[in-house]
Amino acid sequence: MPVAALHPLPAVVGAGRRRDRRHRRFGLRASSLESPSVASTALNGVAGAPVERKEKVKDDAAVEEEEKKGLDALYDDGFGGVTVKDYFAAAKAVSRDDGGPPRWFCPVECGRPAVDDSPLLLFLPGTDGIGMGLILHHKSLGKVFEVRCLHIPVNDRTPFEGLLQTVENTIKHEHDLSPNRPMYLVGDSFGGCLAVAVAARNPQIDLLLILVNPATSFAKTPLQPILPLLESMPSAFHVTVPYLLSFVMGDPLKMASVSIENNLSPPETLQKLSDSLTSMLPLLSELADIIPRDTLLWKLKLLKAGAAYANSRLRAVQAEVLLLASGSDNLLPSGDEADRLFKALKNCRVRYFKDNGHTLLLEDGVNLLSVIKGANMYRRGRQRDFVTDYLPPTLSEFKKTFDEDHKLFHLALSPVMMSTLKNGKIVRSLSGIPDKGPVLFVGYHALMGIELSPLYEEFLREKKKIVRGLAHPILFGTKFESSRQELSRLDTVSMYGGLPVTPINMYRLFERNEFVLLYPGGVREALHRKNEEYKLFWPDQPEFVRMAARFGVTVIPFGCVGEDDVLELVLDYNDQKNIPGLREWIESINKEADRVRDSVKGEDGNQDMHLPALLPKVPGRFYYLFGKPIEMKGMNNLVRDRKSANDVYLRIKSEVEEIISYLKRKREEDPYRSIAQRALYQATWGVSAQVPTFEP
């Protein structure tokens, strides 16, 4: 597990063989001429004159390699391959003091970013100062960021203002080199104070802050009454270790669970967890060596100074902020601090982890890159581009979503996916769908969009393709988020390709030969009323046909049935509009929400947002059918001929209605429509076995 040479540049050149071997072993490298840019450090611990980049002439091989840059769906991001034991090993290796000042290092595990124009990510460590708090995330972040971590040597006594100057000099230098390149400051605990202070002092620089249980609430820590006792204890008295653990560790069970497979049986999982916890215990005694008593006392002073400095400048912060707060933080009142900062910072969003401890980034189940992607916080320019800034789901994200979070839901639905070949034959697979785009899927939007998750999963499993779903802009806004906002289904929609429905987004997706998903019925269809299931609410205008013709898109009409077997609509829009309180709430959220079809007259234009009251039923089965592909190539006449375009539009709508009628009729022939029959089949043949259905 590599750890970079952490010395200032001159020290790296003249380092002895023993120290050089130790650093190579742990895979970190100094921020030197090998990296895209460098900020060397002066002996007083404040960043000095940066070493300038040296441009190299690209040969043909380098150009070819650059052209191949990019990330495919389900790429291996390496997340889950590193454990907390690796953190302890790295911390021990880099904590040996060499008398140097604070400095940056680039973790070797990060490698070079796989995307062009990747933003810079600077990690500002917590109280330990080691800079290895991102170790579980190095590989995944390194694919899409240029990562550097700040290391503060154990015996360094640089005051808060000096550390602030170190970070500030680096971001100013990088801003001068690339004024339009955003920079991410990931501030963990104490590092959160640094990040807030830097942002407050540099509003002209495009910064994005990710604050992880920031120590801005240090004045309210539950440890305040015992801090004076800590100062009076003899240095040889090892009772300081438990307090040290409060700064370094979170939930031991969640930390020990990192890298334990989720498909193990309960006895196997328990054994693995026991072994992991047992192997961690000897490491805890080494914490006192990593942060000795005198250093800990100095860190407490730094915390106090940093929290005071940051809190006095909160109103000056202009940067985008994503605050990650733990609900079981025993060191800081992070939940309450999320409430305060959500109000105090101008552009702050929160993701709340109610069951996690203080060291959130070292605990199981927290993938920082996934959180950033789900919150739509990843960008490579001044503004987020939903088309070009999108990062495909990774293999670990796919497993987390569909093999864990949604597994029981999909198992209960046992979805049947069918497609139509060019000769009209219906097959139980997606083989009737082209392998290359541009492809536009046009279909019926089931109640609350419950058909989307199985659809995304099947396209990724079978076709290794991302379906970019065009959705209502409200799903990507922040107006209705709270200070205790947990990861939600909306985050999942963004991770798996969702983006706001606009003509320009559709145009650019077609231009890039993407798979695009469109529901002409929109919100009105997804939030339909009682007895309106499987009814299309499409507008009169052919909204998409002419654009599809311009790009020669393959249009595939499709339908899905099964919502009536899964959900019972109890209170619909009409019911809620007659209930005082609910009526005012609906009016208020729609007054603030973006309107998509105000220009559309009649019932089809009614796009009011609301939350219908639903009751679950004994799960039936979902059936999908993708119709025969309609080739739009060579139909350029539709671009100007509105009547012909409307004829094609009505044809597509009619085919969707016919598909729905076909599925409703054929599901009556399915011997495994009942969940009891499906459960019996899987008990016999295994959970992973594909349950049979009707003959198409």
XYZ file of C-alpha atoms in Angstrom, residues 161-682:
522
model
C -2.550 30.999 9.707
C 0.602 29.332 8.373
C -1.321 26.245 7.247
C -3.894 28.527 5.704
C -1.144 30.277 3.737
C 0.203 26.927 2.497
C -3.160 25.966 1.027
C -3.842 29.453 -0.269
C -0.536 29.702 -2.127
C -1.275 26.425 -3.882
C -4.765 27.321 -5.057
C -3.616 30.754 -6.249
C -0.810 29.190 -8.265
C -3.152 26.603 -9.800
C -5.710 29.300 -10.557
C -3.058 31.339 -12.389
C -2.170 28.284 -14.478
C -5.785 27.300 -15.272
C -8.289 30.078 -14.451
C -11.299 28.043 -15.644
C -10.364 24.837 -13.847
C -12.435 24.184 -10.706
C -10.678 23.068 -7.540
C -12.165 20.817 -4.875
C -11.165 21.199 -1.237
C -12.071 18.082 0.762
C -11.812 19.150 4.388
C -12.062 16.387 6.975
C -12.803 17.603 10.536
C -10.009 20.130 11.203
C -9.444 20.302 7.438
C -13.002 21.591 7.141
C -11.984 24.717 9.063
C -9.064 25.195 6.667
C -11.312 24.766 3.633
C -13.879 27.294 4.887
C -11.159 29.833 5.728
C -9.484 29.496 2.311
C -12.802 29.867 0.484
C -13.743 32.944 2.522
C -10.446 34.637 1.634
C -10.566 33.745 -2.077
C -14.094 34.298 -3.404
C -12.731 35.030 -6.897
C -11.403 31.466 -7.305
C -13.751 28.677 -8.420
C -13.699 26.395 -5.379
C -16.009 23.549 -4.399
C -15.890 22.569 -0.731
C -16.636 19.088 0.543
C -16.749 19.345 4.317
C -16.725 16.055 6.223
C -17.896 16.519 9.832
C -16.142 19.906 9.952
C -14.621 20.952 13.269
C -16.324 24.345 13.109
C -18.402 22.971 15.998
C -15.356 22.213 18.146
C -16.511 24.603 20.881
C -19.494 22.287 21.442
C -17.609 18.971 21.515
C -18.694 16.590 24.305
C -14.991 16.301 25.213
C -14.699 19.926 26.341
C -15.004 19.133 30.102
C -12.112 16.627 30.000
C -9.709 18.582 27.790
C -8.114 20.383 30.795
C -7.467 16.974 32.415
C -5.708 15.823 29.277
C -3.316 18.770 29.446
C -2.342 18.003 33.057
C -1.619 14.277 32.548
C 2.010 13.080 32.436
C 3.317 12.340 28.943
C 4.042 8.722 29.877
C 0.492 8.121 31.021
C -1.150 6.117 28.245
C -4.684 6.949 29.328
C -4.496 9.550 26.541
C -5.022 6.814 23.962
C -8.847 6.634 24.323
C -9.097 10.358 23.646
C -6.807 9.983 20.681
C -9.136 7.318 19.334
C -11.954 9.846 19.389
C -10.049 11.918 16.855
C -8.913 9.075 14.625
C -11.687 6.482 14.766
C -15.400 6.385 14.117
C -17.660 3.370 14.311
C -15.319 0.340 14.773
C -17.877 -2.057 13.312
C -18.282 -0.005 10.153
C -14.520 0.397 9.844
C -13.990 -3.337 10.273
C -16.690 -4.053 7.673
C -14.733 -2.400 4.871
C -13.975 -4.905 2.060
C -16.100 -7.712 3.558
C -18.133 -9.227 0.717
C -21.895 -8.728 0.860
C -22.815 -12.093 -0.642
C -21.525 -14.158 2.282
C -23.786 -16.177 4.546
C -24.498 -14.721 8.025
C -22.017 -17.093 9.782
C -19.299 -16.267 7.233
C -19.930 -12.542 7.565
C -19.761 -12.763 11.367
C -16.479 -14.680 11.205
C -14.949 -12.190 8.767
C -16.071 -9.267 10.928
C -14.645 -10.909 14.037
C -11.311 -11.526 12.308
C -11.193 -7.943 11.057
C -11.912 -6.476 14.484
C -9.338 -8.748 16.120
C -6.645 -7.754 13.619
C -7.360 -4.073 14.270
C -6.884 -4.247 18.043
C -3.044 -4.466 18.024
C -2.963 -1.443 15.740
C -4.736 0.772 18.264
C -1.753 0.757 20.603
C 0.300 2.363 17.832
C -1.909 5.445 17.743
C -0.068 7.001 20.644
C 3.111 6.788 18.566
C 1.405 8.329 15.545
C 0.139 11.309 17.574
C 2.094 11.692 20.854
C 0.634 13.565 23.798
C 2.436 16.844 23.066
C 1.288 16.753 19.474
C -2.265 16.038 20.533
C -2.247 19.064 22.837
C -0.947 21.214 19.982
C -3.664 19.853 17.689
C -6.307 20.846 20.221
C -5.008 24.424 20.125
C -5.067 24.320 16.330
C -8.651 23.077 16.406
C -9.723 25.900 18.672
C -7.978 28.536 16.553
C -9.203 27.062 13.269
C -12.814 26.809 14.391
C -12.826 30.418 15.617
C -11.209 31.676 12.399
C -13.602 29.779 10.113
C -16.740 30.689 12.057
C -15.914 34.387 11.927
C -15.854 34.255 8.104
C -18.754 31.966 7.183
C -20.736 34.763 5.550
C -17.872 35.495 3.160
C -17.910 32.003 1.617
C -19.190 32.116 -1.972
C -18.132 28.599 -2.998
C -20.418 25.633 -3.583
C -20.449 23.498 -0.437
C -21.346 19.839 0.014
C -21.473 18.990 3.710
C -21.251 15.343 4.780
C -22.514 14.962 8.332
C -22.586 11.867 10.581
C -25.474 11.218 12.931
C -23.412 9.084 15.341
C -20.402 11.365 15.670
C -19.159 11.030 19.268
C -16.517 13.716 18.879
C -18.482 16.604 17.384
C -22.206 17.470 17.221
C -22.083 17.099 13.438
C -25.827 16.747 12.946
C -26.574 20.019 14.710
C -23.641 21.646 12.913
C -25.171 20.615 9.587
C -28.340 22.497 10.570
C -26.312 25.614 11.418
C -24.033 25.620 8.369
C -26.933 24.855 6.026
C -28.428 28.200 7.068
C -25.185 30.149 7.419
C -23.510 29.269 4.109
C -25.010 30.766 0.965
C -24.686 27.744 -1.285
C -24.658 24.703 0.986
C -26.072 21.226 0.441
C -26.026 18.356 2.937
C -25.815 14.590 2.794
C -26.585 13.108 6.200
C -25.304 9.689 7.316
C -27.331 8.989 10.425
C -25.602 5.722 11.394
C -21.967 6.714 10.816
C -19.272 8.034 13.141
C -16.742 10.861 13.027
C -14.260 9.310 10.605
C -16.822 8.956 7.865
C -14.294 8.493 5.057
C -12.805 5.405 6.757
C -16.102 3.618 7.298
C -17.876 0.944 5.272
C -20.458 1.880 2.681
C -19.348 5.482 2.086
C -17.990 6.033 -1.425
C -17.016 9.702 -1.686
C -17.045 9.727 -5.484
C -20.558 8.258 -5.535
C -21.763 10.953 -3.148
C -20.244 13.686 -5.326
C -21.814 12.218 -8.466
C -25.223 11.713 -6.855
C -25.306 15.329 -5.709
C -24.373 16.519 -9.239
C -21.278 18.209 -7.847
C -18.733 16.943 -10.378
C -17.765 19.434 -13.057
C -14.737 20.358 -15.125
C -15.645 23.933 -15.983
C -17.290 26.992 -14.481
C -20.754 25.470 -14.831
C -21.831 21.843 -14.624
C -22.539 20.324 -18.022
C -25.024 17.478 -17.593
C -23.885 15.911 -20.858
C -20.083 16.126 -20.888
C -19.447 16.145 -17.118
C -21.417 12.955 -16.542
C -19.389 10.054 -15.134
C -20.668 6.517 -15.846
C -21.508 4.156 -12.981
C -18.612 2.037 -11.761
C -18.609 -1.682 -11.066
C -18.644 -1.102 -7.302
C -21.544 1.370 -7.605
C -23.499 -1.089 -9.736
C -23.004 -3.851 -7.158
C -23.966 -1.526 -4.304
C -27.137 -0.376 -6.067
C -28.450 -3.547 -7.675
C -26.849 -6.359 -5.678
C -27.575 -4.718 -2.314
C -29.894 -1.700 -2.144
C -32.414 -2.715 -4.844
C -31.908 -6.463 -4.721
C -35.073 -7.386 -2.799
C -37.184 -4.954 -4.839
C -36.046 -6.474 -8.138
C -36.303 -9.991 -6.748
C -39.913 -9.332 -5.759
C -40.776 -7.856 -9.176
C -38.869 -10.492 -11.196
C -38.992 -8.218 -14.296
C -39.402 -9.727 -17.739
C -37.460 -7.851 -20.435
C -38.381 -8.448 -24.074
C -37.412 -6.771 -27.320
C -38.415 -7.024 -30.963
C -36.057 -8.064 -33.738
C -36.097 -6.378 -37.142
C -38.148 -9.264 -38.532
C -40.820 -8.628 -35.896
C -40.002 -11.603 -33.661
C -40.258 -10.931 -29.905
C -37.415 -12.376 -27.806
C -36.753 -12.423 -24.082
C -33.599 -10.313 -24.095
C -32.430 -6.926 -25.344
C -30.951 -8.390 -28.524
C -33.455 -6.467 -30.649
C -31.889 -3.192 -29.524
C -28.941 -1.794 -31.529
C -25.499 -1.921 -29.945
C -24.685 1.615 -31.048
C -26.535 4.896 -30.823
C -28.053 7.275 -31.255
C -31.125 5.461 -29.963
C -34.234 7.067 -28.499
C -36.521 5.000 -26.258
C -40.020 6.485 -26.111
C -42.535 4.978 -23.736
C -45.056 4.993 -20.936
C -44.056 6.439 -17.561
C -45.363 4.207 -14.757
C -46.592 5.556 -11.423
C -43.738 7.315 -9.581
C -41.335 6.025 -12.237
C -40.999 2.654 -10.494
C -40.129 0.987 -13.794
C -36.796 2.810 -14.125
C -34.559 0.851 -11.761
C -35.007 -2.594 -13.403
C -34.624 -0.958 -16.822
C -31.293 0.665 -15.902
C -30.031 -2.578 -14.385
C -30.860 -4.738 -17.390
C -29.273 -2.373 -19.908
C -26.084 -2.273 -17.860
C -25.982 -6.036 -17.274
C -26.775 -7.135 -20.823
C -25.712 -4.254 -23.062
C -23.166 -2.475 -20.849
C -25.000 0.684 -21.885
C -26.120 3.740 -19.925
C -29.581 5.026 -20.765
C -29.622 8.801 -20.350
C -33.075 9.542 -18.985
C -34.537 13.009 -19.663
C -36.406 14.023 -16.514
C -38.173 16.971 -14.911
C -35.681 19.671 -13.775
C -37.070 19.553 -10.230
C -35.252 16.246 -9.719
C -31.911 18.011 -10.125
C -32.641 21.151 -8.130
C -31.792 21.969 -4.544
C -34.790 24.057 -3.470
C -36.437 21.302 -1.484
C -33.376 19.761 0.160
C -32.928 19.949 3.931
C -30.074 20.051 6.428
C -30.660 16.334 7.152
C -30.845 15.245 3.523
C -29.877 11.598 3.230
C -28.778 9.825 0.086
C -31.975 9.254 -1.865
C -33.444 7.830 -5.016
C -32.826 11.197 -6.676
C -29.079 10.727 -6.162
C -29.411 7.343 -7.857
C -31.222 8.897 -10.836
C -28.288 11.269 -11.369
C -25.697 8.500 -10.961
C -27.373 6.359 -13.609
C -27.660 8.980 -16.308
C -30.624 11.214 -15.520
C -30.500 14.831 -16.708
C -32.987 17.701 -17.136
C -35.290 17.437 -20.132
C -34.423 20.290 -22.490
C -34.155 20.463 -26.304
C -30.455 21.323 -26.110
C -29.704 18.325 -23.869
C -31.488 15.986 -26.269
C -29.657 17.549 -29.227
C -26.252 17.077 -27.615
C -26.985 13.504 -26.549
C -27.950 12.579 -30.099
C -24.810 14.315 -31.295
C -22.760 12.003 -29.041
C -24.614 8.841 -30.201
C -26.058 8.142 -26.751
C -28.952 5.937 -25.652
C -31.685 8.393 -24.642
C -34.895 7.753 -22.686
C -37.892 10.068 -23.119
C -41.352 10.016 -21.574
C -43.546 12.442 -23.553
C -46.223 12.076 -20.843
C -43.831 13.518 -18.246
C -45.036 14.281 -14.730
C -48.701 14.079 -15.705
C -48.210 10.429 -16.655
C -45.922 9.471 -13.749
C -48.281 11.127 -11.236
C -51.522 10.053 -12.836
C -54.866 9.890 -11.072
C -56.979 6.933 -9.990
C -58.098 4.598 -12.789
C -55.636 6.201 -15.211
C -52.957 3.515 -15.174
C -51.550 2.734 -18.631
C -53.164 5.809 -20.149
C -50.858 8.023 -22.222
C -50.853 11.776 -21.619
C -48.782 12.895 -24.565
C -48.949 16.484 -25.827
C -50.281 17.186 -29.304
C -46.993 18.493 -30.664
C -44.402 16.034 -32.052
C -41.761 17.263 -29.599
C -38.949 14.881 -30.522
C -39.607 13.453 -34.010
C -38.003 16.194 -36.085
C -34.851 16.250 -33.996
C -34.596 12.459 -34.173
C -34.927 12.667 -37.966
C -32.192 15.252 -38.187
C -29.691 12.927 -36.478
C -30.920 9.693 -38.068
C -31.865 8.298 -34.668
C -33.263 4.805 -34.172
C -36.538 5.278 -32.264
C -37.758 2.360 -30.150
C -41.275 2.565 -28.677
C -41.709 0.574 -25.472
C -44.159 -0.161 -22.714
C -44.188 -1.571 -19.203
C -47.044 -3.057 -17.183
C -47.198 -4.232 -13.594
C -47.712 -1.108 -11.503
C -51.300 -2.118 -10.779
C -49.934 -5.364 -9.288
C -47.540 -3.506 -6.996
C -49.081 -0.219 -5.805
C -52.527 0.977 -4.776
C -53.191 4.687 -5.315
C -55.025 5.945 -2.212
C -54.916 9.750 -2.472
C -54.334 11.221 -5.926
C -53.926 14.814 -7.068
C -57.660 15.503 -7.133
C -58.117 14.140 -3.604
C -55.231 16.167 -2.209
C -56.406 19.407 -3.808
C -59.584 19.109 -1.699
C -57.725 18.683 1.603
C -56.800 21.920 3.428
C -53.088 22.061 4.167
C -52.205 19.642 1.390
C -53.728 22.006 -1.162
C -51.567 24.897 0.055
C -48.468 22.701 0.131
C -48.978 21.597 -3.480
C -49.493 25.186 -4.570
C -46.348 26.335 -2.769
C -44.009 23.707 -4.231
C -45.337 24.240 -7.746
C -44.984 27.976 -7.423
C -41.247 27.522 -6.800
C -40.668 24.568 -9.143
C -39.524 24.896 -12.750
C -42.404 24.617 -15.204
C -41.839 22.420 -18.241
C -45.106 22.613 -20.173
C -46.926 25.780 -19.230
C -47.435 26.455 -22.935
C -49.304 23.161 -23.423
C -53.056 23.555 -23.107
C -55.500 21.135 -21.558
C -55.064 18.119 -19.328
C -51.811 17.019 -20.995
C -50.182 20.260 -19.918
C -51.060 19.886 -16.239
C -47.656 19.129 -14.741
C -48.268 19.981 -11.075
C -45.868 18.186 -8.752
C -47.256 16.344 -5.731
C -46.687 13.162 -3.749
C -49.547 10.662 -4.147
C -50.426 8.503 -1.151
C -49.709 4.872 -1.994
C -50.134 1.453 -0.409
C -48.038 -1.554 -1.457
C -49.700 -4.695 -2.770
C -48.485 -8.286 -2.721
C -45.923 -7.914 -5.517
C -47.015 -8.996 -8.944
C -44.607 -8.964 -11.865
C -43.212 -6.324 -14.213
C -43.207 -6.872 -17.972
C -41.273 -4.740 -20.466
C -41.447 -4.891 -24.240
C -39.296 -2.814 -26.573
C -40.976 -2.585 -29.952
C -39.584 -2.900 -33.444
C -36.904 -0.243 -34.093
C -37.987 2.673 -36.299
C -35.071 3.868 -38.398
C -35.155 7.647 -38.854
C -32.088 7.692 -41.040
C -32.886 9.166 -44.448
C -36.080 10.842 -43.183
C -34.719 14.391 -43.317
C -37.991 15.564 -44.855
C -39.541 15.355 -41.370
C -37.381 18.244 -40.186
C -39.456 20.721 -42.221
C -42.617 18.757 -42.982
C -44.692 19.154 -39.817
C -47.567 17.013 -41.078
C -45.308 14.047 -41.863
C -43.552 14.490 -38.523
C -46.910 14.429 -36.768
C -47.881 11.231 -38.610
C -44.705 9.526 -37.352
C -45.393 10.858 -33.867
C -48.900 9.387 -33.839
C -47.527 6.101 -35.162
C -45.045 5.894 -32.269
C -47.759 6.720 -29.746
C -50.046 4.077 -31.242
C -47.290 1.458 -31.037
C -46.701 2.223 -27.340
C -50.415 1.774 -26.683
C -50.432 -1.519 -28.609
C -47.416 -2.764 -26.637
C -49.181 -2.007 -23.343
C -52.324 -3.813 -24.523
C -50.227 -6.796 -25.628
C -48.465 -7.054 -22.256
C -51.687 -6.721 -20.273
C -53.201 -9.526 -22.308
C -50.192 -11.864 -22.352
C -49.391 -11.571 -18.634
C -52.606 -13.464 -17.962
C -50.864 -16.466 -19.547
C -47.828 -16.241 -17.266
C -47.827 -19.204 -14.816
C -45.334 -17.300 -12.657
C -47.165 -14.004 -12.354
C -47.833 -14.794 -8.693
C -44.987 -14.120 -6.273
C -45.726 -17.436 -4.558
C -45.046 -19.371 -7.767
C -41.871 -17.380 -8.423
C -40.634 -17.952 -4.872
C -41.217 -21.690 -5.197
C -39.332 -21.774 -8.521
C -36.338 -19.875 -7.105
